Amino acid sequence: MNPTITAFERSPDRGKGLARDMRVRWALEETGQSYDVRLVSFEAMKQPAHLALHPFGQIPTYEEGDLVLFESGAIVLHVAEHRAGLLPDDANARARAIAWMFAALNTVEPPILELVTAKILEGDKPWAAERLPLVKDRIRNRLQQLSDRLGDAGWLDGAFSAGDLMMVHALLRLKPSGILDEYPNLSAYVARGEARPAYRRAFDAQWTVFAAASSAGSP
Ligand code: GTB
């Protein structure tokens, strides 16, 4: 039986593949696992039926038989541990790939999300203009370190892994800011991720949802 994931009925990213169901879709595509999607509205996410799956009333969730998971990192790790294609067989290499997943979520993504907060939620505050350069500097600091480590390698640690999947998706959020372009090897790294057939299939699937919602004229 296919696992079922949840995704936005109408994503606020307008089909750019930035919502976190994209990570789960991409992981499932990389491992050749077909899946079903249940679309949820913002209102439905806060109702008891969805809160029973996700304590914070968010997407994505993952249901497979008796198992219910939330948190995109935990879901991708579960998929990677149960299907071939996202984690190396060698135990040490596997542990390092998982470390890169945590690095993406806990070390690289937080300053990137701070930029989203600074621009969207705090953009109209009197101190916003003063804070923005500080936030951007924190991102540049992390990106420089990541860029130094990646060097001219294709992926972070040998073959493409779940660590790269999470890192590429976290970095994608930076694209509109132009900051990623300051690090040509990281831009190329992200482009390599986006060029993977599994990424394309996942992207097209979430785009189709957005396009259908738009043509149906839902709010
Ligand atoms: N830590 C959780 C995880 O990784 O799964 C975070 C999940 C999360 O933030 N979910 C968001 C959500 O459900 C959607 S993905 N939000 C609804 C709510 O909290 O009420 C985050 C997201 C939202 C919008 C854009 N965008 O517009 O570009 C990108 C990413």
Short mmCIF file of C-alpha atoms and ligand atoms in Angstrom, two decimals:
data_model
loop_
_atom_site.label_atom_id
_atom_site.label_comp_id
_atom_site.label_asym_id
_atom_site.label_seq_id
_atom_site.Cartn_x
_atom_site.Cartn_y
_atom_site.Cartn_z
CA MET A 1 0.00 0.00 0.00
CA ASN A 2 1.25 3.46 -0.84
CA PRO A 3 2.15 5.84 1.98
CA THR A 4 0.00 8.98 2.12
CA ILE A 5 1.51 12.39 2.66
CA THR A 6 -0.18 15.73 3.25
CA ALA A 7 0.51 18.91 1.33
CA PHE A 8 -0.99 22.39 0.99
CA GLU A 9 -4.22 22.48 -0.97
CA ARG A 10 -2.92 25.79 -2.29
CA SER A 11 0.70 26.46 -1.44
CA PRO A 12 1.66 30.02 -0.46
CA ASP A 13 4.89 29.52 -2.44
CA ARG A 14 2.77 29.53 -5.65
CA GLY A 15 4.11 26.19 -6.83
CA LYS A 16 7.82 26.99 -6.41
CA GLY A 17 8.41 23.73 -4.52
CA LEU A 18 9.52 25.48 -1.33
CA ALA A 19 6.97 23.93 1.04
CA ARG A 20 8.28 20.96 2.94
CA ASP A 21 6.13 18.32 1.35
CA MET A 22 8.60 18.80 -1.54
CA ARG A 23 11.39 17.15 0.50
CA VAL A 24 9.23 14.17 1.19
CA ARG A 25 8.01 13.91 -2.41
CA TRP A 26 11.64 14.14 -3.61
CA ALA A 27 12.81 11.42 -1.20
CA LEU A 28 9.97 9.13 -2.26
CA GLU A 29 10.78 9.75 -5.92
CA GLU A 30 14.50 9.08 -5.38
CA THR A 31 13.67 5.71 -3.86
CA GLY A 32 11.04 4.78 -6.44
CA GLN A 33 8.24 4.66 -3.88
CA SER A 34 4.85 5.71 -5.23
CA TYR A 35 2.69 7.68 -2.83
CA ASP A 36 -0.70 9.29 -2.37
CA VAL A 37 -1.23 12.92 -1.41
CA ARG A 38 -4.03 14.32 0.73
CA LEU A 39 -4.36 18.04 0.21
CA VAL A 40 -5.27 20.16 3.23
CA SER A 41 -6.35 23.75 3.64
CA PHE A 42 -4.93 26.06 6.34
CA GLU A 43 -8.25 25.67 8.20
CA ALA A 44 -8.23 21.86 8.01
CA MET A 45 -4.65 21.77 9.36
CA LYS A 46 -5.88 23.23 12.65
CA GLN A 47 -8.79 20.80 13.04
CA PRO A 48 -8.64 17.77 15.38
CA ALA A 49 -8.39 15.24 12.54
CA HIS A 50 -5.14 16.77 11.27
CA LEU A 51 -3.84 17.68 14.75
CA ALA A 52 -4.05 13.97 15.59
CA LEU A 53 -1.43 13.44 12.87
CA HIS A 54 0.60 16.59 13.43
CA PRO A 55 0.66 18.19 16.89
CA PHE A 56 1.59 21.60 15.43
CA GLY A 57 -1.07 21.61 12.74
CA GLN A 58 1.31 21.71 9.79
CA ILE A 59 2.24 19.81 6.66
CA PRO A 60 3.85 17.47 5.74
CA THR A 61 2.66 14.32 7.48
CA TYR A 62 3.27 10.73 6.46
CA GLU A 63 0.99 7.74 7.02
CA GLU A 64 1.98 4.20 6.21
CA GLY A 65 -0.03 1.39 7.79
CA ASP A 66 0.03 1.99 11.55
CA LEU A 67 2.80 4.55 11.33
CA VAL A 68 2.09 8.28 11.45
CA LEU A 69 5.00 10.70 11.20
CA PHE A 70 5.43 14.46 11.12
CA GLU A 71 8.58 16.62 10.61
CA SER A 72 10.03 16.51 7.12
CA GLY A 73 13.46 15.46 8.47
CA ALA A 74 12.04 12.47 10.33
CA ILE A 75 9.96 11.47 7.33
CA VAL A 76 12.87 11.68 4.88
CA LEU A 77 15.06 9.71 7.31
CA HIS A 78 12.38 7.03 7.62
CA VAL A 79 12.07 6.76 3.84
CA ALA A 80 15.86 6.69 3.44
CA GLU A 81 16.26 3.98 6.06
CA HIS A 82 13.64 1.72 4.56
CA ARG A 83 14.35 2.04 0.86
CA ALA A 84 17.57 2.03 -1.12
CA GLY A 85 18.89 5.13 -2.82
CA LEU A 86 19.35 7.81 -0.18
CA LEU A 87 21.82 6.43 2.36
CA PRO A 88 25.10 4.58 1.78
CA ASP A 89 25.47 0.96 2.94
CA ASP A 90 28.74 1.62 4.78
CA ALA A 91 27.84 2.37 8.42
CA ASN A 92 30.21 5.34 8.83
CA ALA A 93 29.22 6.91 5.51
CA ARG A 94 25.58 6.42 6.49
CA ALA A 95 26.14 8.19 9.82
CA ARG A 96 27.86 11.07 8.01
CA ALA A 97 24.98 11.41 5.53
CA ILE A 98 22.56 11.62 8.46
CA ALA A 99 24.83 14.24 10.07
CA TRP A 100 24.44 16.33 6.88
CA MET A 101 20.66 16.03 7.17
CA PHE A 102 20.89 17.46 10.69
CA ALA A 103 23.31 20.13 9.52
CA ALA A 104 20.84 21.22 6.86
CA LEU A 105 17.97 21.39 9.35
CA ASN A 106 19.74 22.68 12.47
CA THR A 107 22.70 24.71 11.25
CA VAL A 108 22.12 25.98 7.71
CA GLU A 109 18.34 26.40 7.54
CA PRO A 110 17.76 28.47 10.73
CA PRO A 111 19.55 31.63 9.53
CA ILE A 112 17.80 31.26 6.17
CA LEU A 113 14.42 31.14 7.90
CA GLU A 114 15.44 34.20 9.93
CA LEU A 115 15.73 36.09 6.65
CA VAL A 116 12.19 35.05 5.69
CA THR A 117 10.99 36.27 9.10
CA ALA A 118 12.95 39.51 8.85
CA LYS A 119 11.57 40.32 5.40
CA ILE A 120 8.00 39.07 5.58
CA LEU A 121 6.94 39.25 9.22
CA GLU A 122 9.15 42.09 10.46
CA GLY A 123 9.66 44.09 7.26
CA ASP A 124 7.43 46.93 8.45
CA LYS A 125 9.09 47.33 11.87
CA PRO A 126 11.11 50.51 12.46
CA TRP A 127 14.26 48.47 13.17
CA ALA A 128 13.88 46.14 10.15
CA ALA A 129 16.42 47.95 7.94
CA GLU A 130 19.02 47.77 10.70
CA ARG A 131 18.43 44.08 11.40
CA LEU A 132 18.43 42.83 7.81
CA PRO A 133 22.21 43.16 7.16
CA LEU A 134 22.92 41.26 10.40
CA VAL A 135 20.65 38.42 9.33
CA LYS A 136 22.24 38.33 5.88
CA ASP A 137 25.73 38.25 7.39
CA ARG A 138 24.80 35.24 9.49
CA ILE A 139 23.65 33.46 6.33
CA ARG A 140 26.84 34.41 4.46
CA ASN A 141 28.92 33.07 7.32
CA ARG A 142 27.23 29.66 7.08
CA LEU A 143 27.29 29.60 3.29
CA GLN A 144 31.00 30.39 3.21
CA GLN A 145 31.68 27.47 5.55
CA LEU A 146 29.49 25.16 3.50
CA SER A 147 31.07 26.38 0.27
CA ASP A 148 34.58 25.76 1.67
CA ARG A 149 33.62 22.23 2.66
CA LEU A 150 31.90 21.38 -0.64
CA GLY A 151 34.77 22.77 -2.72
CA ASP A 152 34.51 21.38 -6.23
CA ALA A 153 32.85 18.11 -5.16
CA GLY A 154 29.52 17.14 -6.65
CA TRP A 155 27.87 16.26 -3.35
CA LEU A 156 28.68 16.78 0.33
CA ASP A 157 30.12 13.35 1.09
CA GLY A 158 30.58 11.04 -1.88
CA ALA A 159 27.42 9.96 -3.66
CA PHE A 160 24.17 11.95 -3.51
CA SER A 161 22.40 11.23 -0.21
CA ALA A 162 19.49 12.30 1.97
CA GLY A 163 21.95 14.86 3.41
CA ASP A 164 22.22 16.53 0.00
CA LEU A 165 18.47 16.35 -0.49
CA MET A 166 17.82 18.26 2.73
CA MET A 167 20.66 20.72 2.12
CA VAL A 168 19.63 21.53 -1.45
CA HIS A 169 16.04 22.08 -0.38
CA ALA A 170 17.05 24.33 2.51
CA LEU A 171 19.29 26.40 0.18
CA LEU A 172 16.55 26.74 -2.45
CA ARG A 173 14.68 29.08 -0.11
CA LEU A 174 17.52 31.58 -0.60
CA LYS A 175 17.24 31.83 -4.36
CA PRO A 176 15.08 34.99 -4.51
CA SER A 177 17.50 36.85 -2.20
CA GLY A 178 20.41 36.53 -4.65
CA ILE A 179 22.73 35.53 -1.78
CA LEU A 180 23.19 32.02 -3.15
CA ASP A 181 24.68 33.49 -6.38
CA GLU A 182 27.58 34.85 -4.32
CA TYR A 183 28.77 31.24 -3.91
CA PRO A 184 29.10 29.74 -7.41
CA ASN A 185 29.85 26.23 -6.16
CA LEU A 186 26.72 26.28 -3.97
CA SER A 187 24.59 27.61 -6.84
CA ALA A 188 25.90 24.80 -9.04
CA TYR A 189 25.25 22.29 -6.22
CA VAL A 190 21.64 23.43 -5.94
CA ALA A 191 21.25 23.31 -9.72
CA ARG A 192 22.59 19.72 -9.72
CA GLY A 193 19.95 18.79 -7.17
CA GLU A 194 17.20 20.47 -9.18
CA ALA A 195 18.33 18.66 -12.33
CA ARG A 196 17.84 15.21 -10.82
CA PRO A 197 14.95 13.39 -12.48
CA ALA A 198 13.45 12.55 -9.08
CA TYR A 199 13.49 16.24 -8.12
CA ARG A 200 11.81 17.15 -11.40
CA ARG A 201 9.06 14.58 -10.89
CA ALA A 202 8.45 15.82 -7.34
CA PHE A 203 8.48 19.44 -8.48
CA ASP A 204 6.04 18.75 -11.33
CA ALA A 205 3.67 16.92 -8.97
CA GLN A 206 3.46 19.82 -6.53
CA TRP A 207 3.24 22.32 -9.41
CA THR A 208 0.26 20.42 -10.83
CA VAL A 209 -1.54 20.82 -7.49
CA PHE A 210 -0.90 24.57 -7.46
CA ALA A 211 -1.90 25.01 -11.11
CA ALA A 212 -5.15 23.07 -10.60
CA ALA A 213 -6.04 25.12 -7.51
CA SER A 214 -5.31 28.35 -9.39
CA SER A 215 -7.40 27.44 -12.41
CA ALA A 216 -10.23 26.36 -10.12
CA GLY A 217 -10.03 29.87 -8.65
CA SER A 218 -9.82 28.74 -5.04
CA PRO A 219 -8.80 31.59 -2.70
N1 GTB B 1 9.79 21.54 11.02
C1 GTB B 1 8.63 21.22 10.22
C2 GTB B 1 9.04 20.25 9.11
O1 GTB B 1 10.19 20.33 8.66
O2 GTB B 1 8.21 19.42 8.69
C3 GTB B 1 8.06 22.50 9.67
C4 GTB B 1 6.79 22.26 8.89
C5 GTB B 1 6.26 23.57 8.32
O3 GTB B 1 6.84 24.66 8.51
N2 GTB B 1 5.15 23.45 7.60
C6 GTB B 1 4.57 24.61 6.99
C7 GTB B 1 3.10 24.70 7.42
O4 GTB B 1 2.41 23.72 7.50
C8 GTB B 1 4.60 24.46 5.47
S1 GTB B 1 6.24 24.27 4.84
N3 GTB B 1 2.65 25.93 7.66
C9 GTB B 1 1.27 26.16 8.00
C10 GTB B 1 1.10 26.58 9.41
O5 GTB B 1 2.07 26.53 10.19
O6 GTB B 1 -0.03 26.96 9.73
C11 GTB B 1 7.00 25.89 5.25
C12 GTB B 1 6.85 26.85 4.09
C13 GTB B 1 5.74 27.67 4.01
C14 GTB B 1 5.67 28.61 2.96
C15 GTB B 1 6.69 28.69 2.03
N4 GTB B 1 6.62 29.64 0.97
O7 GTB B 1 5.59 30.33 0.82
O8 GTB B 1 7.59 29.81 0.21
C16 GTB B 1 7.78 27.86 2.12
C17 GTB B 1 7.86 26.94 3.18
#
